Amino acid sequence: EIAIIAAEQMRDLGKDKHHIAKSLLYLYQRLHAVERISKAAERYVHFGQEEPQHAELVRAIEAAKRVDEKESGTEKESLGLA
């Protein structure tokens, strides 16, 4: 957590000349997205592939995609459905 706080400060102050803080923050966001997918997939499989668990898994995958799109600058316009 201390490294994340320091990376945010570096980014906010413009002191990230080599984009190390940016990379750390991206990987931190990506890790959370992948962990969310993993947990949702585990529940989906464990509970017999029920509709609520399927929907949770789909939302987790979409959230991970948004992290990548935001980082790459290819964010799609939100339809307000998620």
PDB file of N, CA, C and O in Angstrom:
ATOM      1  N   GLU A   1       0.824  -1.207   0.000  1.00  0.00           N
ATOM      2  CA  GLU A   1       0.000   0.000   0.000  1.00  0.00           C
ATOM      3  C   GLU A   1       0.863   1.264   0.000  1.00  0.00           C
ATOM      4  O   GLU A   1       0.486   2.251  -0.622  1.00  0.00           O
ATOM      5  N   ILE A   2       1.981   1.233   0.703  1.00  0.00           N
ATOM      6  CA  ILE A   2       2.854   2.407   0.747  1.00  0.00           C
ATOM      7  C   ILE A   2       3.399   2.707  -0.652  1.00  0.00           C
ATOM      8  O   ILE A   2       3.464   3.869  -1.064  1.00  0.00           O
ATOM      9  N   ALA A   3       3.746   1.668  -1.393  1.00  0.00           N
ATOM     10  CA  ALA A   3       4.268   1.865  -2.749  1.00  0.00           C
ATOM     11  C   ALA A   3       3.204   2.469  -3.662  1.00  0.00           C
ATOM     12  O   ALA A   3       3.514   3.313  -4.510  1.00  0.00           O
ATOM     13  N   ILE A   4       1.966   2.048  -3.483  1.00  0.00           N
ATOM     14  CA  ILE A   4       0.873   2.581  -4.311  1.00  0.00           C
ATOM     15  C   ILE A   4       0.656   4.058  -4.002  1.00  0.00           C
ATOM     16  O   ILE A   4       0.493   4.882  -4.912  1.00  0.00           O
ATOM     17  N   ILE A   5       0.661   4.393  -2.728  1.00  0.00           N
ATOM     18  CA  ILE A   5       0.506   5.800  -2.328  1.00  0.00           C
ATOM     19  C   ILE A   5       1.646   6.634  -2.901  1.00  0.00           C
ATOM     20  O   ILE A   5       1.424   7.721  -3.451  1.00  0.00           O
ATOM     21  N   ALA A   6       2.875   6.132  -2.807  1.00  0.00           N
ATOM     22  CA  ALA A   6       4.032   6.855  -3.346  1.00  0.00           C
ATOM     23  C   ALA A   6       3.912   7.003  -4.862  1.00  0.00           C
ATOM     24  O   ALA A   6       4.223   8.062  -5.420  1.00  0.00           O
ATOM     25  N   ALA A   7       3.450   5.954  -5.540  1.00  0.00           N
ATOM     26  CA  ALA A   7       3.290   6.013  -6.999  1.00  0.00           C
ATOM     27  C   ALA A   7       2.233   7.048  -7.383  1.00  0.00           C
ATOM     28  O   ALA A   7       2.412   7.793  -8.352  1.00  0.00           O
ATOM     29  N   GLU A   8       1.139   7.094  -6.628  1.00  0.00           N
ATOM     30  CA  GLU A   8       0.097   8.097  -6.905  1.00  0.00           C
ATOM     31  C   GLU A   8       0.640   9.502  -6.727  1.00  0.00           C
ATOM     32  O   GLU A   8       0.346  10.400  -7.518  1.00  0.00           O
ATOM     33  N   GLN A   9       1.450   9.707  -5.672  1.00  0.00           N
ATOM     34  CA  GLN A   9       2.040  11.020  -5.434  1.00  0.00           C
ATOM     35  C   GLN A   9       3.008  11.395  -6.552  1.00  0.00           C
ATOM     36  O   GLN A   9       3.013  12.539  -7.018  1.00  0.00           O
ATOM     37  N   MET A  10       3.821  10.429  -6.972  1.00  0.00           N
ATOM     38  CA  MET A  10       4.755  10.693  -8.066  1.00  0.00           C
ATOM     39  C   MET A  10       3.998  11.100  -9.325  1.00  0.00           C
ATOM     40  O   MET A  10       4.379  12.056 -10.008  1.00  0.00           O
ATOM     41  N   ARG A  11       2.940  10.368  -9.626  1.00  0.00           N
ATOM     42  CA  ARG A  11       2.143  10.659 -10.820  1.00  0.00           C
ATOM     43  C   ARG A  11       1.515  12.047 -10.715  1.00  0.00           C
ATOM     44  O   ARG A  11       1.587  12.844 -11.652  1.00  0.00           O
ATOM     45  N   ASP A  12       0.913  12.333  -9.556  1.00  0.00           N
ATOM     46  CA  ASP A  12       0.221  13.607  -9.370  1.00  0.00           C
ATOM     47  C   ASP A  12       1.176  14.801  -9.419  1.00  0.00           C
ATOM     48  O   ASP A  12       0.792  15.881  -9.858  1.00  0.00           O
ATOM     49  N   LEU A  13       2.405  14.597  -8.971  1.00  0.00           N
ATOM     50  CA  LEU A  13       3.391  15.679  -8.961  1.00  0.00           C
ATOM     51  C   LEU A  13       4.203  15.756 -10.251  1.00  0.00           C
ATOM     52  O   LEU A  13       5.063  16.623 -10.396  1.00  0.00           O
ATOM     53  N   GLY A  14       3.931  14.850 -11.172  1.00  0.00           N
ATOM     54  CA  GLY A  14       4.671  14.846 -12.436  1.00  0.00           C
ATOM     55  C   GLY A  14       6.113  14.410 -12.283  1.00  0.00           C
ATOM     56  O   GLY A  14       6.977  14.818 -13.053  1.00  0.00           O
ATOM     57  N   LYS A  15       6.397  13.586 -11.278  1.00  0.00           N
ATOM     58  CA  LYS A  15       7.767  13.136 -11.021  1.00  0.00           C
ATOM     59  C   LYS A  15       7.929  11.665 -11.387  1.00  0.00           C
ATOM     60  O   LYS A  15       8.511  10.884 -10.660  1.00  0.00           O
ATOM     61  N   ASP A  16       7.412  11.299 -12.544  1.00  0.00           N
ATOM     62  CA  ASP A  16       7.455   9.908 -12.993  1.00  0.00           C
ATOM     63  C   ASP A  16       8.069   9.866 -14.392  1.00  0.00           C
ATOM     64  O   ASP A  16       7.488   9.369 -15.346  1.00  0.00           O
ATOM     65  N   LYS A  17       9.278  10.381 -14.472  1.00  0.00           N
ATOM     66  CA  LYS A  17       9.969  10.561 -15.741  1.00  0.00           C
ATOM     67  C   LYS A  17      10.048   9.272 -16.567  1.00  0.00           C
ATOM     68  O   LYS A  17       9.888   9.286 -17.776  1.00  0.00           O
ATOM     69  N   HIS A  18      10.263   8.152 -15.911  1.00  0.00           N
ATOM     70  CA  HIS A  18      10.428   6.884 -16.625  1.00  0.00           C
ATOM     71  C   HIS A  18       9.177   6.008 -16.561  1.00  0.00           C
ATOM     72  O   HIS A  18       9.217   4.841 -16.908  1.00  0.00           O
ATOM     73  N   HIS A  19       8.083   6.587 -16.114  1.00  0.00           N
ATOM     74  CA  HIS A  19       6.770   5.918 -16.066  1.00  0.00           C
ATOM     75  C   HIS A  19       6.736   4.672 -15.173  1.00  0.00           C
ATOM     76  O   HIS A  19       5.937   3.767 -15.390  1.00  0.00           O
ATOM     77  N   ILE A  20       7.583   4.653 -14.176  1.00  0.00           N
ATOM     78  CA  ILE A  20       7.590   3.527 -13.242  1.00  0.00           C
ATOM     79  C   ILE A  20       6.347   3.564 -12.366  1.00  0.00           C
ATOM     80  O   ILE A  20       5.700   2.535 -12.157  1.00  0.00           O
ATOM     81  N   ALA A  21       5.983   4.730 -11.869  1.00  0.00           N
ATOM     82  CA  ALA A  21       4.786   4.853 -11.032  1.00  0.00           C
ATOM     83  C   ALA A  21       3.544   4.504 -11.844  1.00  0.00           C
ATOM     84  O   ALA A  21       2.664   3.790 -11.361  1.00  0.00           O
ATOM     85  N   LYS A  22       3.488   4.989 -13.066  1.00  0.00           N
ATOM     86  CA  LYS A  22       2.349   4.685 -13.935  1.00  0.00           C
ATOM     87  C   LYS A  22       2.224   3.179 -14.150  1.00  0.00           C
ATOM     88  O   LYS A  22       1.128   2.618 -14.086  1.00  0.00           O
ATOM     89  N   SER A  23       3.345   2.532 -14.383  1.00  0.00           N
ATOM     90  CA  SER A  23       3.340   1.080 -14.588  1.00  0.00           C
ATOM     91  C   SER A  23       2.885   0.345 -13.334  1.00  0.00           C
ATOM     92  O   SER A  23       2.105  -0.607 -13.409  1.00  0.00           O
ATOM     93  N   LEU A  24       3.372   0.772 -12.188  1.00  0.00           N
ATOM     94  CA  LEU A  24       2.988   0.135 -10.931  1.00  0.00           C
ATOM     95  C   LEU A  24       1.489   0.291 -10.689  1.00  0.00           C
ATOM     96  O   LEU A  24       0.809  -0.673 -10.329  1.00  0.00           O
ATOM     97  N   LEU A  25       0.965   1.486 -10.921  1.00  0.00           N
ATOM     98  CA  LEU A  25      -0.465   1.717 -10.717  1.00  0.00           C
ATOM     99  C   LEU A  25      -1.306   0.897 -11.691  1.00  0.00           C
ATOM    100  O   LEU A  25      -2.338   0.341 -11.311  1.00  0.00           O
ATOM    101  N   TYR A  26      -0.850   0.780 -12.930  1.00  0.00           N
ATOM    102  CA  TYR A  26      -1.566  -0.035 -13.911  1.00  0.00           C
ATOM    103  C   TYR A  26      -1.579  -1.501 -13.469  1.00  0.00           C
ATOM    104  O   TYR A  26      -2.622  -2.155 -13.487  1.00  0.00           O
ATOM    105  N   LEU A  27      -0.436  -2.021 -13.072  1.00  0.00           N
ATOM    106  CA  LEU A  27      -0.357  -3.421 -12.659  1.00  0.00           C
ATOM    107  C   LEU A  27      -1.182  -3.682 -11.400  1.00  0.00           C
ATOM    108  O   LEU A  27      -1.780  -4.751 -11.257  1.00  0.00           O
ATOM    109  N   TYR A  28      -1.242  -2.704 -10.522  1.00  0.00           N
ATOM    110  CA  TYR A  28      -2.055  -2.829  -9.308  1.00  0.00           C
ATOM    111  C   TYR A  28      -3.541  -2.926  -9.677  1.00  0.00           C
ATOM    112  O   TYR A  28      -4.262  -3.789  -9.174  1.00  0.00           O
ATOM    113  N   GLN A  29      -3.985  -2.060 -10.585  1.00  0.00           N
ATOM    114  CA  GLN A  29      -5.373  -2.109 -11.050  1.00  0.00           C
ATOM    115  C   GLN A  29      -5.657  -3.422 -11.775  1.00  0.00           C
ATOM    116  O   GLN A  29      -6.700  -4.040 -11.593  1.00  0.00           O
ATOM    117  N   ARG A  30      -4.711  -3.841 -12.584  1.00  0.00           N
ATOM    118  CA  ARG A  30      -4.865  -5.083 -13.350  1.00  0.00           C
ATOM    119  C   ARG A  30      -4.943  -6.290 -12.411  1.00  0.00           C
ATOM    120  O   ARG A  30      -5.745  -7.194 -12.628  1.00  0.00           O
ATOM    121  N   LEU A  31      -4.119  -6.296 -11.381  1.00  0.00           N
ATOM    122  CA  LEU A  31      -4.134  -7.385 -10.408  1.00  0.00           C
ATOM    123  C   LEU A  31      -5.505  -7.499  -9.754  1.00  0.00           C
ATOM    124  O   LEU A  31      -6.062  -8.596  -9.638  1.00  0.00           O
ATOM    125  N   HIS A  32      -6.068  -6.372  -9.352  1.00  0.00           N
ATOM    126  CA  HIS A  32      -7.391  -6.393  -8.727  1.00  0.00           C
ATOM    127  C   HIS A  32      -8.454  -6.905  -9.707  1.00  0.00           C
ATOM    128  O   HIS A  32      -9.350  -7.654  -9.318  1.00  0.00           O
ATOM    129  N   ALA A  33      -8.344  -6.507 -10.960  1.00  0.00           N
ATOM    130  CA  ALA A  33      -9.308  -6.963 -11.959  1.00  0.00           C
ATOM    131  C   ALA A  33      -9.196  -8.473 -12.174  1.00  0.00           C
ATOM    132  O   ALA A  33     -10.208  -9.177 -12.227  1.00  0.00           O
ATOM    133  N   VAL A  34      -7.989  -8.980 -12.243  1.00  0.00           N
ATOM    134  CA  VAL A  34      -7.783 -10.413 -12.459  1.00  0.00           C
ATOM    135  C   VAL A  34      -8.221 -11.209 -11.230  1.00  0.00           C
ATOM    136  O   VAL A  34      -8.824 -12.280 -11.358  1.00  0.00           O
ATOM    137  N   GLU A  35      -7.950 -10.688 -10.039  1.00  0.00           N
ATOM    138  CA  GLU A  35      -8.407 -11.364  -8.818  1.00  0.00           C
ATOM    139  C   GLU A  35      -9.938 -11.436  -8.786  1.00  0.00           C
ATOM    140  O   GLU A  35     -10.508 -12.449  -8.387  1.00  0.00           O
ATOM    141  N   ARG A  36     -10.586 -10.374  -9.217  1.00  0.00           N
ATOM    142  CA  ARG A  36     -12.046 -10.353  -9.248  1.00  0.00           C
ATOM    143  C   ARG A  36     -12.580 -11.392 -10.240  1.00  0.00           C
ATOM    144  O   ARG A  36     -13.555 -12.100  -9.959  1.00  0.00           O
ATOM    145  N   ILE A  37     -11.933 -11.503 -11.388  1.00  0.00           N
ATOM    146  CA  ILE A  37     -12.324 -12.517 -12.371  1.00  0.00           C
ATOM    147  C   ILE A  37     -12.137 -13.910 -11.791  1.00  0.00           C
ATOM    148  O   ILE A  37     -13.008 -14.773 -11.924  1.00  0.00           O
ATOM    149  N   SER A  38     -11.019 -14.128 -11.153  1.00  0.00           N
ATOM    150  CA  SER A  38     -10.728 -15.437 -10.578  1.00  0.00           C
ATOM    151  C   SER A  38     -11.771 -15.843  -9.544  1.00  0.00           C
ATOM    152  O   SER A  38     -12.276 -16.979  -9.560  1.00  0.00           O
ATOM    153  N   LYS A  39     -12.100 -14.933  -8.655  1.00  0.00           N
ATOM    154  CA  LYS A  39     -13.097 -15.226  -7.620  1.00  0.00           C
ATOM    155  C   LYS A  39     -14.471 -15.483  -8.243  1.00  0.00           C
ATOM    156  O   LYS A  39     -15.188 -16.399  -7.843  1.00  0.00           O
ATOM    157  N   ALA A  40     -14.838 -14.668  -9.229  1.00  0.00           N
ATOM    158  CA  ALA A  40     -16.136 -14.836  -9.876  1.00  0.00           C
ATOM    159  C   ALA A  40     -16.190 -16.165 -10.626  1.00  0.00           C
ATOM    160  O   ALA A  40     -17.199 -16.874 -10.576  1.00  0.00           O
ATOM    161  N   ALA A  41     -15.109 -16.532 -11.297  1.00  0.00           N
ATOM    162  CA  ALA A  41     -15.070 -17.804 -12.026  1.00  0.00           C
ATOM    163  C   ALA A  41     -15.163 -18.980 -11.064  1.00  0.00           C
ATOM    164  O   ALA A  41     -15.866 -19.960 -11.329  1.00  0.00           O
ATOM    165  N   GLU A  42     -14.471 -18.863  -9.944  1.00  0.00           N
ATOM    166  CA  GLU A  42     -14.523 -19.928  -8.938  1.00  0.00           C
ATOM    167  C   GLU A  42     -15.947 -20.113  -8.414  1.00  0.00           C
ATOM    168  O   GLU A  42     -16.440 -21.235  -8.304  1.00  0.00           O
ATOM    169  N   ARG A  43     -16.629 -19.024  -8.103  1.00  0.00           N
ATOM    170  CA  ARG A  43     -18.013 -19.110  -7.627  1.00  0.00           C
ATOM    171  C   ARG A  43     -18.933 -19.660  -8.712  1.00  0.00           C
ATOM    172  O   ARG A  43     -19.823 -20.463  -8.443  1.00  0.00           O
ATOM    173  N   TYR A  44     -18.703 -19.226  -9.940  1.00  0.00           N
ATOM    174  CA  TYR A  44     -19.528 -19.683 -11.062  1.00  0.00           C
ATOM    175  C   TYR A  44     -19.442 -21.200 -11.226  1.00  0.00           C
ATOM    176  O   TYR A  44     -20.450 -21.881 -11.365  1.00  0.00           O
ATOM    177  N   VAL A  45     -18.237 -21.723 -11.168  1.00  0.00           N
ATOM    178  CA  VAL A  45     -18.040 -23.165 -11.310  1.00  0.00           C
ATOM    179  C   VAL A  45     -18.541 -23.906 -10.081  1.00  0.00           C
ATOM    180  O   VAL A  45     -19.200 -24.939 -10.184  1.00  0.00           O
ATOM    181  N   HIS A  46     -18.258 -23.373  -8.904  1.00  0.00           N
ATOM    182  CA  HIS A  46     -18.623 -24.036  -7.655  1.00  0.00           C
ATOM    183  C   HIS A  46     -20.136 -24.144  -7.462  1.00  0.00           C
ATOM    184  O   HIS A  46     -20.645 -25.149  -6.984  1.00  0.00           O
ATOM    185  N   PHE A  47     -20.860 -23.124  -7.844  1.00  0.00           N
ATOM    186  CA  PHE A  47     -22.297 -23.092  -7.594  1.00  0.00           C
ATOM    187  C   PHE A  47     -23.131 -23.598  -8.773  1.00  0.00           C
ATOM    188  O   PHE A  47     -24.304 -23.273  -8.909  1.00  0.00           O
ATOM    189  N   GLY A  48     -22.541 -24.397  -9.618  1.00  0.00           N
ATOM    190  CA  GLY A  48     -23.313 -25.022 -10.677  1.00  0.00           C
ATOM    191  C   GLY A  48     -23.664 -24.101 -11.823  1.00  0.00           C
ATOM    192  O   GLY A  48     -24.658 -24.323 -12.510  1.00  0.00           O
ATOM    193  N   GLN A  49     -22.903 -23.072 -12.037  1.00  0.00           N
ATOM    194  CA  GLN A  49     -23.066 -22.178 -13.178  1.00  0.00           C
ATOM    195  C   GLN A  49     -24.443 -21.517 -13.206  1.00  0.00           C
ATOM    196  O   GLN A  49     -25.124 -21.476 -14.227  1.00  0.00           O
ATOM    197  N   GLU A  50     -24.830 -20.983 -12.079  1.00  0.00           N
ATOM    198  CA  GLU A  50     -26.112 -20.270 -11.951  1.00  0.00           C
ATOM    199  C   GLU A  50     -26.025 -18.910 -12.646  1.00  0.00           C
ATOM    200  O   GLU A  50     -24.955 -18.342 -12.806  1.00  0.00           O
ATOM    201  N   GLU A  51     -27.172 -18.360 -13.001  1.00  0.00           N
ATOM    202  CA  GLU A  51     -27.242 -17.081 -13.712  1.00  0.00           C
ATOM    203  C   GLU A  51     -26.603 -15.916 -12.930  1.00  0.00           C
ATOM    204  O   GLU A  51     -25.850 -15.133 -13.524  1.00  0.00           O
ATOM    205  N   PRO A  52     -26.863 -15.750 -11.621  1.00  0.00           N
ATOM    206  CA  PRO A  52     -26.232 -14.625 -10.918  1.00  0.00           C
ATOM    207  C   PRO A  52     -24.700 -14.705 -10.923  1.00  0.00           C
ATOM    208  O   PRO A  52     -24.023 -13.693 -11.080  1.00  0.00           O
ATOM    209  N   GLN A  53     -24.162 -15.911 -10.788  1.00  0.00           N
ATOM    210  CA  GLN A  53     -22.707 -16.062 -10.815  1.00  0.00           C
ATOM    211  C   GLN A  53     -22.167 -15.814 -12.222  1.00  0.00           C
ATOM    212  O   GLN A  53     -21.088 -15.245 -12.387  1.00  0.00           O
ATOM    213  N   HIS A  54     -22.925 -16.208 -13.244  1.00  0.00           N
ATOM    214  CA  HIS A  54     -22.513 -15.933 -14.616  1.00  0.00           C
ATOM    215  C   HIS A  54     -22.460 -14.426 -14.856  1.00  0.00           C
ATOM    216  O   HIS A  54     -21.502 -13.903 -15.439  1.00  0.00           O
ATOM    217  N   ALA A  55     -23.471 -13.717 -14.409  1.00  0.00           N
ATOM    218  CA  ALA A  55     -23.518 -12.261 -14.575  1.00  0.00           C
ATOM    219  C   ALA A  55     -22.355 -11.595 -13.847  1.00  0.00           C
ATOM    220  O   ALA A  55     -21.737 -10.659 -14.371  1.00  0.00           O
ATOM    221  N   GLU A  56     -22.039 -12.088 -12.660  1.00  0.00           N
ATOM    222  CA  GLU A  56     -20.907 -11.538 -11.887  1.00  0.00           C
ATOM    223  C   GLU A  56     -19.600 -11.756 -12.640  1.00  0.00           C
ATOM    224  O   GLU A  56     -18.753 -10.861 -12.710  1.00  0.00           O
ATOM    225  N   LEU A  57     -19.434 -12.928 -13.217  1.00  0.00           N
ATOM    226  CA  LEU A  57     -18.229 -13.240 -13.987  1.00  0.00           C
ATOM    227  C   LEU A  57     -18.121 -12.327 -15.207  1.00  0.00           C
ATOM    228  O   LEU A  57     -17.060 -11.771 -15.484  1.00  0.00           O
ATOM    229  N   VAL A  58     -19.214 -12.135 -15.912  1.00  0.00           N
ATOM    230  CA  VAL A  58     -19.215 -11.255 -17.088  1.00  0.00           C
ATOM    231  C   VAL A  58     -18.845  -9.822 -16.680  1.00  0.00           C
ATOM    232  O   VAL A  58     -18.043  -9.164 -17.347  1.00  0.00           O
ATOM    233  N   ARG A  59     -19.411  -9.343 -15.572  1.00  0.00           N
ATOM    234  CA  ARG A  59     -19.082  -7.979 -15.099  1.00  0.00           C
ATOM    235  C   ARG A  59     -17.602  -7.865 -14.746  1.00  0.00           C
ATOM    236  O   ARG A  59     -16.963  -6.843 -15.033  1.00  0.00           O
ATOM    237  N   ALA A  60     -17.037  -8.886 -14.125  1.00  0.00           N
ATOM    238  CA  ALA A  60     -15.623  -8.863 -13.749  1.00  0.00           C
ATOM    239  C   ALA A  60     -14.738  -8.826 -14.989  1.00  0.00           C
ATOM    240  O   ALA A  60     -13.749  -8.081 -15.038  1.00  0.00           O
ATOM    241  N   ILE A  61     -15.091  -9.604 -15.990  1.00  0.00           N
ATOM    242  CA  ILE A  61     -14.317  -9.611 -17.232  1.00  0.00           C
ATOM    243  C   ILE A  61     -14.404  -8.249 -17.918  1.00  0.00           C
ATOM    244  O   ILE A  61     -13.396  -7.711 -18.390  1.00  0.00           O
ATOM    245  N   GLU A  62     -15.579  -7.673 -17.962  1.00  0.00           N
ATOM    246  CA  GLU A  62     -15.753  -6.347 -18.574  1.00  0.00           C
ATOM    247  C   GLU A  62     -14.961  -5.282 -17.813  1.00  0.00           C
ATOM    248  O   GLU A  62     -14.382  -4.386 -18.429  1.00  0.00           O
ATOM    249  N   ALA A  63     -14.925  -5.373 -16.496  1.00  0.00           N
ATOM    250  CA  ALA A  63     -14.153  -4.409 -15.697  1.00  0.00           C
ATOM    251  C   ALA A  63     -12.666  -4.525 -16.022  1.00  0.00           C
ATOM    252  O   ALA A  63     -11.972  -3.503 -16.143  1.00  0.00           O
ATOM    253  N   ALA A  64     -12.173  -5.734 -16.194  1.00  0.00           N
ATOM    254  CA  ALA A  64     -10.767  -5.932 -16.557  1.00  0.00           C
ATOM    255  C   ALA A  64     -10.483  -5.350 -17.939  1.00  0.00           C
ATOM    256  O   ALA A  64      -9.442  -4.728 -18.157  1.00  0.00           O
ATOM    257  N   LYS A  65     -11.409  -5.523 -18.858  1.00  0.00           N
ATOM    258  CA  LYS A  65     -11.242  -4.951 -20.195  1.00  0.00           C
ATOM    259  C   LYS A  65     -11.179  -3.430 -20.128  1.00  0.00           C
ATOM    260  O   LYS A  65     -10.400  -2.795 -20.852  1.00  0.00           O
ATOM    261  N   ARG A  66     -12.001  -2.838 -19.260  1.00  0.00           N
ATOM    262  CA  ARG A  66     -12.005  -1.373 -19.131  1.00  0.00           C
ATOM    263  C   ARG A  66     -10.667  -0.866 -18.609  1.00  0.00           C
ATOM    264  O   ARG A  66     -10.203   0.201 -19.019  1.00  0.00           O
ATOM    265  N   VAL A  67     -10.032  -1.614 -17.708  1.00  0.00           N
ATOM    266  CA  VAL A  67      -8.711  -1.225 -17.209  1.00  0.00           C
ATOM    267  C   VAL A  67      -7.732  -1.159 -18.374  1.00  0.00           C
ATOM    268  O   VAL A  67      -6.976  -0.191 -18.518  1.00  0.00           O
ATOM    269  N   ASP A  68      -7.739  -2.184 -19.218  1.00  0.00           N
ATOM    270  CA  ASP A  68      -6.844  -2.207 -20.376  1.00  0.00           C
ATOM    271  C   ASP A  68      -7.169  -1.093 -21.364  1.00  0.00           C
ATOM    272  O   ASP A  68      -6.282  -0.440 -21.882  1.00  0.00           O
ATOM    273  N   GLU A  69      -8.451  -0.881 -21.624  1.00  0.00           N
ATOM    274  CA  GLU A  69      -8.854   0.160 -22.567  1.00  0.00           C
ATOM    275  C   GLU A  69      -8.458   1.540 -22.059  1.00  0.00           C
ATOM    276  O   GLU A  69      -7.993   2.378 -22.833  1.00  0.00           O
ATOM    277  N   LYS A  70      -8.629   1.758 -20.766  1.00  0.00           N
ATOM    278  CA  LYS A  70      -8.268   3.053 -20.185  1.00  0.00           C
ATOM    279  C   LYS A  70      -6.771   3.293 -20.337  1.00  0.00           C
ATOM    280  O   LYS A  70      -6.343   4.378 -20.718  1.00  0.00           O
ATOM    281  N   GLU A  71      -5.979   2.267 -20.061  1.00  0.00           N
ATOM    282  CA  GLU A  71      -4.531   2.406 -20.143  1.00  0.00           C
ATOM    283  C   GLU A  71      -4.054   2.604 -21.575  1.00  0.00           C
ATOM    284  O   GLU A  71      -3.152   3.378 -21.827  1.00  0.00           O
ATOM    285  N   SER A  72      -4.678   1.923 -22.512  1.00  0.00           N
ATOM    286  CA  SER A  72      -4.245   2.014 -23.904  1.00  0.00           C
ATOM    287  C   SER A  72      -4.864   3.209 -24.630  1.00  0.00           C
ATOM    288  O   SER A  72      -4.530   3.485 -25.774  1.00  0.00           O
ATOM    289  N   GLY A  73      -5.815   3.871 -23.963  1.00  0.00           N
ATOM    290  CA  GLY A  73      -6.459   5.032 -24.584  1.00  0.00           C
ATOM    291  C   GLY A  73      -7.521   4.651 -25.593  1.00  0.00           C
ATOM    292  O   GLY A  73      -7.881   5.453 -26.441  1.00  0.00           O
ATOM    293  N   THR A  74      -8.037   3.428 -25.493  1.00  0.00           N
ATOM    294  CA  THR A  74      -9.055   2.971 -26.436  1.00  0.00           C
ATOM    295  C   THR A  74     -10.399   2.770 -25.747  1.00  0.00           C
ATOM    296  O   THR A  74     -11.178   1.915 -26.147  1.00  0.00           O
ATOM    297  N   GLU A  75     -10.656   3.583 -24.713  1.00  0.00           N
ATOM    298  CA  GLU A  75     -11.919   3.451 -23.983  1.00  0.00           C
ATOM    299  C   GLU A  75     -13.095   3.631 -24.923  1.00  0.00           C
ATOM    300  O   GLU A  75     -13.115   4.538 -25.756  1.00  0.00           O
ATOM    301  N   LYS A  76     -14.067   2.761 -24.748  1.00  0.00           N
ATOM    302  CA  LYS A  76     -15.282   2.857 -25.544  1.00  0.00           C
ATOM    303  C   LYS A  76     -16.298   3.711 -24.786  1.00  0.00           C
ATOM    304  O   LYS A  76     -16.286   3.769 -23.565  1.00  0.00           O
ATOM    305  N   GLU A  77     -17.149   4.362 -25.531  1.00  0.00           N
ATOM    306  CA  GLU A  77     -18.171   5.203 -24.911  1.00  0.00           C
ATOM    307  C   GLU A  77     -19.131   4.333 -24.107  1.00  0.00           C
ATOM    308  O   GLU A  77     -19.620   3.311 -24.572  1.00  0.00           O
ATOM    309  N   SER A  78     -19.384   4.730 -22.878  1.00  0.00           N
ATOM    310  CA  SER A  78     -20.271   3.979 -22.008  1.00  0.00           C
ATOM    311  C   SER A  78     -21.733   4.193 -22.411  1.00  0.00           C
ATOM    312  O   SER A  78     -22.151   5.302 -22.712  1.00  0.00           O
ATOM    313  N   LEU A  79     -22.479   3.095 -22.413  1.00  0.00           N
ATOM    314  CA  LEU A  79     -23.902   3.177 -22.697  1.00  0.00           C
ATOM    315  C   LEU A  79     -24.719   3.289 -21.415  1.00  0.00           C
ATOM    316  O   LEU A  79     -25.936   3.349 -21.454  1.00  0.00           O
ATOM    317  N   GLY A  80     -24.019   3.267 -20.259  1.00  0.00           N
ATOM    318  CA  GLY A  80     -24.687   3.383 -18.988  1.00  0.00           C
ATOM    319  C   GLY A  80     -25.422   2.139 -18.572  1.00  0.00           C
ATOM    320  O   GLY A  80     -26.301   2.187 -17.729  1.00  0.00           O
ATOM    321  N   LEU A  81     -25.073   1.000 -19.138  1.00  0.00           N
ATOM    322  CA  LEU A  81     -25.753  -0.243 -18.842  1.00  0.00           C
ATOM    323  C   LEU A  81     -25.020  -1.080 -17.802  1.00  0.00           C
ATOM    324  O   LEU A  81     -25.592  -1.997 -17.251  1.00  0.00           O
ATOM    325  N   ALA A  82     -23.766  -0.801 -17.566  1.00  0.00           N
ATOM    326  CA  ALA A  82     -22.977  -1.622 -16.644  1.00  0.00           C
ATOM    327  C   ALA A  82     -23.083  -1.121 -15.234  1.00  0.00           C
ATOM    328  O   ALA A  82     -23.429  -0.063 -14.907  1.00  0.00           O
TER     329      ALA A  82
END
